Amino acid sequence: MKNWKLILGIVFVAILLISCDREDPVIVWSGAAITFEKAAFADPTLEENQDRITENVWITRGAINSIYNAVSQSSGSTNPAGTEWAFGKAADYASLTFDTFQATHEKNAPSVVGRDMVLHLIEDDIYIDVRFTSWARKNNNGGGAFSYERSTAN
């Protein structure tokens, strides 16, 4: 009987160690698509001009430059903080190469329009399908307008 309790104890500890060692599962949002649009010259500090995806990532854009994360940034840079991007589909995240937004589009933001992209929210570990539908160029007085469709939580 003592051996039985010892074996059961060892099995319990092994299961506990394995489950504690496991990472949280990756989340891929594949729910219904929504559209986000920021109009030209709209105030990027206002909630209605930010795509508040999670409490950690609110995507917007000023009158010029690129998109940024309004949670922790106040203007565009090479990448919205807490994100990484790739061309492709979220379901294929494991085989994609992620980088900054600027590096992904090779410093040509308007080139993303009409292309399938994946947005990875790093802290939340969520992968989201994104398809930009418009991007106003700064040299044509576009005022930072942009729009995209993205997947939502299931």
Short mmCIF file of C-alpha atoms in Angstrom, two decimals:
data_model
loop_
_atom_site.label_atom_id
_atom_site.label_comp_id
_atom_site.label_asym_id
_atom_site.label_seq_id
_atom_site.Cartn_x
_atom_site.Cartn_y
_atom_site.Cartn_z
CA MET A 1 0.00 0.00 0.00
CA LYS A 2 2.90 2.39 0.70
CA ASN A 3 4.19 2.00 -2.86
CA TRP A 4 0.78 2.90 -4.26
CA LYS A 5 0.71 6.20 -2.33
CA LEU A 6 4.27 7.00 -3.36
CA ILE A 7 3.51 6.37 -7.05
CA LEU A 8 0.33 8.42 -6.86
CA GLY A 9 2.26 11.27 -5.21
CA ILE A 10 4.95 11.21 -7.89
CA VAL A 11 2.32 11.25 -10.68
CA PHE A 12 0.52 14.18 -9.02
CA VAL A 13 3.73 16.21 -8.72
CA ALA A 14 4.66 15.44 -12.35
CA ILE A 15 1.26 16.61 -13.61
CA LEU A 16 1.51 19.76 -11.50
CA LEU A 17 4.98 20.56 -12.86
CA ILE A 18 3.94 19.99 -16.45
CA SER A 19 0.85 22.19 -16.15
CA CYS A 20 2.82 25.00 -14.44
CA ASP A 21 5.46 24.87 -17.15
CA ARG A 22 2.95 25.35 -19.97
CA GLU A 23 2.57 28.79 -21.55
CA ASP A 24 -0.82 30.41 -21.92
CA PRO A 25 -2.47 29.42 -25.18
CA VAL A 26 -2.17 31.76 -28.13
CA ILE A 27 -5.35 33.63 -28.97
CA VAL A 28 -6.37 34.16 -32.59
CA TRP A 29 -9.36 36.44 -33.06
CA SER A 30 -11.56 35.10 -35.83
CA GLY A 31 -14.87 36.76 -34.95
CA ALA A 32 -16.90 39.03 -37.20
CA ALA A 33 -14.98 41.83 -38.88
CA ILE A 34 -15.47 45.44 -37.81
CA THR A 35 -14.40 48.61 -39.57
CA PHE A 36 -12.44 51.39 -37.90
CA GLU A 37 -12.05 54.76 -39.60
CA LYS A 38 -10.26 57.92 -38.54
CA ALA A 39 -11.26 60.95 -40.59
CA ALA A 40 -8.79 63.54 -41.86
CA PHE A 41 -7.69 65.99 -39.16
CA ALA A 42 -9.83 64.26 -36.51
CA ASP A 43 -8.41 64.66 -32.98
CA PRO A 44 -6.46 61.45 -32.25
CA THR A 45 -6.78 61.99 -28.48
CA LEU A 46 -10.55 61.47 -28.58
CA GLU A 47 -11.93 57.97 -27.97
CA GLU A 48 -14.00 57.95 -31.16
CA ASN A 49 -10.79 58.39 -33.18
CA GLN A 50 -9.00 55.47 -31.54
CA ASP A 51 -9.56 51.78 -32.17
CA ARG A 52 -9.52 50.62 -28.55
CA ILE A 53 -8.75 46.99 -29.25
CA THR A 54 -7.78 46.03 -25.68
CA GLU A 55 -6.89 48.01 -22.57
CA ASN A 56 -3.25 47.87 -23.77
CA VAL A 57 -3.62 48.92 -27.43
CA TRP A 58 -5.55 51.88 -28.87
CA ILE A 59 -4.61 52.44 -32.52
CA THR A 60 -4.87 55.96 -33.99
CA ARG A 61 -2.98 58.41 -36.21
CA GLY A 62 -2.19 62.11 -36.04
CA ALA A 63 -2.49 64.52 -38.96
CA ILE A 64 0.85 63.27 -40.32
CA ASN A 65 3.16 60.30 -39.78
CA SER A 66 2.16 56.76 -38.98
CA ILE A 67 -0.23 54.98 -36.64
CA TYR A 68 0.57 54.70 -32.96
CA ASN A 69 -0.71 53.25 -29.68
CA ALA A 70 -2.50 56.05 -27.80
CA VAL A 71 -2.21 54.14 -24.52
CA SER A 72 1.51 54.84 -24.30
CA GLN A 73 2.46 57.07 -27.25
CA SER A 74 1.43 60.56 -28.32
CA SER A 75 2.47 60.48 -31.97
CA GLY A 76 3.44 58.18 -34.79
CA SER A 77 6.76 56.40 -34.89
CA THR A 78 8.07 53.26 -36.53
CA ASN A 79 5.61 51.11 -34.62
CA PRO A 80 2.60 51.30 -32.35
CA ALA A 81 3.95 50.29 -28.91
CA GLY A 82 3.15 46.73 -27.87
CA THR A 83 2.49 45.51 -31.39
CA GLU A 84 4.19 43.66 -34.20
CA TRP A 85 2.97 43.14 -37.75
CA ALA A 86 3.21 40.73 -40.67
CA PHE A 87 1.58 40.18 -44.03
CA GLY A 88 -0.67 37.12 -44.08
CA LYS A 89 -3.55 35.65 -42.08
CA ALA A 90 -3.81 35.34 -38.30
CA ALA A 91 -4.53 31.62 -38.53
CA ASP A 92 -1.02 31.22 -40.00
CA TYR A 93 0.72 33.27 -37.27
CA ALA A 94 3.29 30.56 -36.46
CA SER A 95 4.75 30.63 -39.98
CA LEU A 96 4.84 34.43 -40.38
CA THR A 97 7.72 36.84 -39.80
CA PHE A 98 6.70 39.72 -37.54
CA ASP A 99 8.36 43.12 -37.35
CA THR A 100 7.54 46.78 -36.70
CA PHE A 101 4.75 48.32 -38.76
CA GLN A 102 7.26 50.49 -40.66
CA ALA A 103 9.64 47.61 -41.43
CA THR A 104 6.75 45.39 -42.54
CA HIS A 105 5.52 47.90 -45.13
CA GLU A 106 9.11 48.93 -46.00
CA LYS A 107 8.52 52.63 -45.18
CA ASN A 108 5.61 52.83 -47.63
CA ALA A 109 2.47 52.88 -45.46
CA PRO A 110 0.01 53.39 -48.36
CA SER A 111 1.20 50.03 -49.75
CA VAL A 112 -0.70 48.21 -46.99
CA VAL A 113 -4.11 49.14 -48.48
CA GLY A 114 -5.90 46.04 -49.72
CA ARG A 115 -3.36 43.57 -48.32
CA ASP A 116 -3.98 40.97 -45.61
CA MET A 117 -2.01 41.74 -42.48
CA VAL A 118 -1.73 40.30 -39.00
CA LEU A 119 -1.51 42.49 -35.93
CA HIS A 120 0.03 40.78 -32.89
CA LEU A 121 -0.82 42.40 -29.56
CA ILE A 122 2.29 41.34 -27.70
CA GLU A 123 1.21 41.79 -24.07
CA ASP A 124 -2.20 40.20 -24.66
CA ASP A 125 -0.73 37.58 -27.04
CA ILE A 126 -3.60 38.05 -29.48
CA TYR A 127 -3.34 37.73 -33.26
CA ILE A 128 -5.79 39.77 -35.34
CA ASP A 129 -6.53 39.87 -39.07
CA VAL A 130 -6.29 43.43 -40.42
CA ARG A 131 -6.96 44.79 -43.91
CA PHE A 132 -6.36 48.50 -44.42
CA THR A 133 -8.97 50.01 -46.72
CA SER A 134 -7.54 53.54 -46.95
CA TRP A 135 -4.40 55.50 -46.06
CA ALA A 136 -4.14 59.24 -46.74
CA ARG A 137 -0.70 60.35 -47.80
CA LYS A 138 0.77 63.27 -45.89
CA ASN A 139 1.96 64.97 -49.08
CA ASN A 140 -1.61 65.37 -50.38
CA ASN A 141 -2.90 67.05 -47.22
CA GLY A 142 -4.59 63.83 -46.09
CA GLY A 143 -4.76 64.86 -42.45
CA GLY A 144 -3.92 61.42 -41.09
CA ALA A 145 -7.03 59.70 -42.39
CA PHE A 146 -6.97 55.91 -42.48
CA SER A 147 -9.34 52.99 -42.17
CA TYR A 148 -9.21 49.24 -41.80
CA GLU A 149 -11.26 46.15 -41.18
CA ARG A 150 -10.17 43.80 -38.43
CA SER A 151 -11.33 40.59 -36.82
CA THR A 152 -12.87 40.59 -33.36
CA ALA A 153 -12.83 38.17 -30.45
CA ASN A 154 -14.72 34.94 -31.11
#
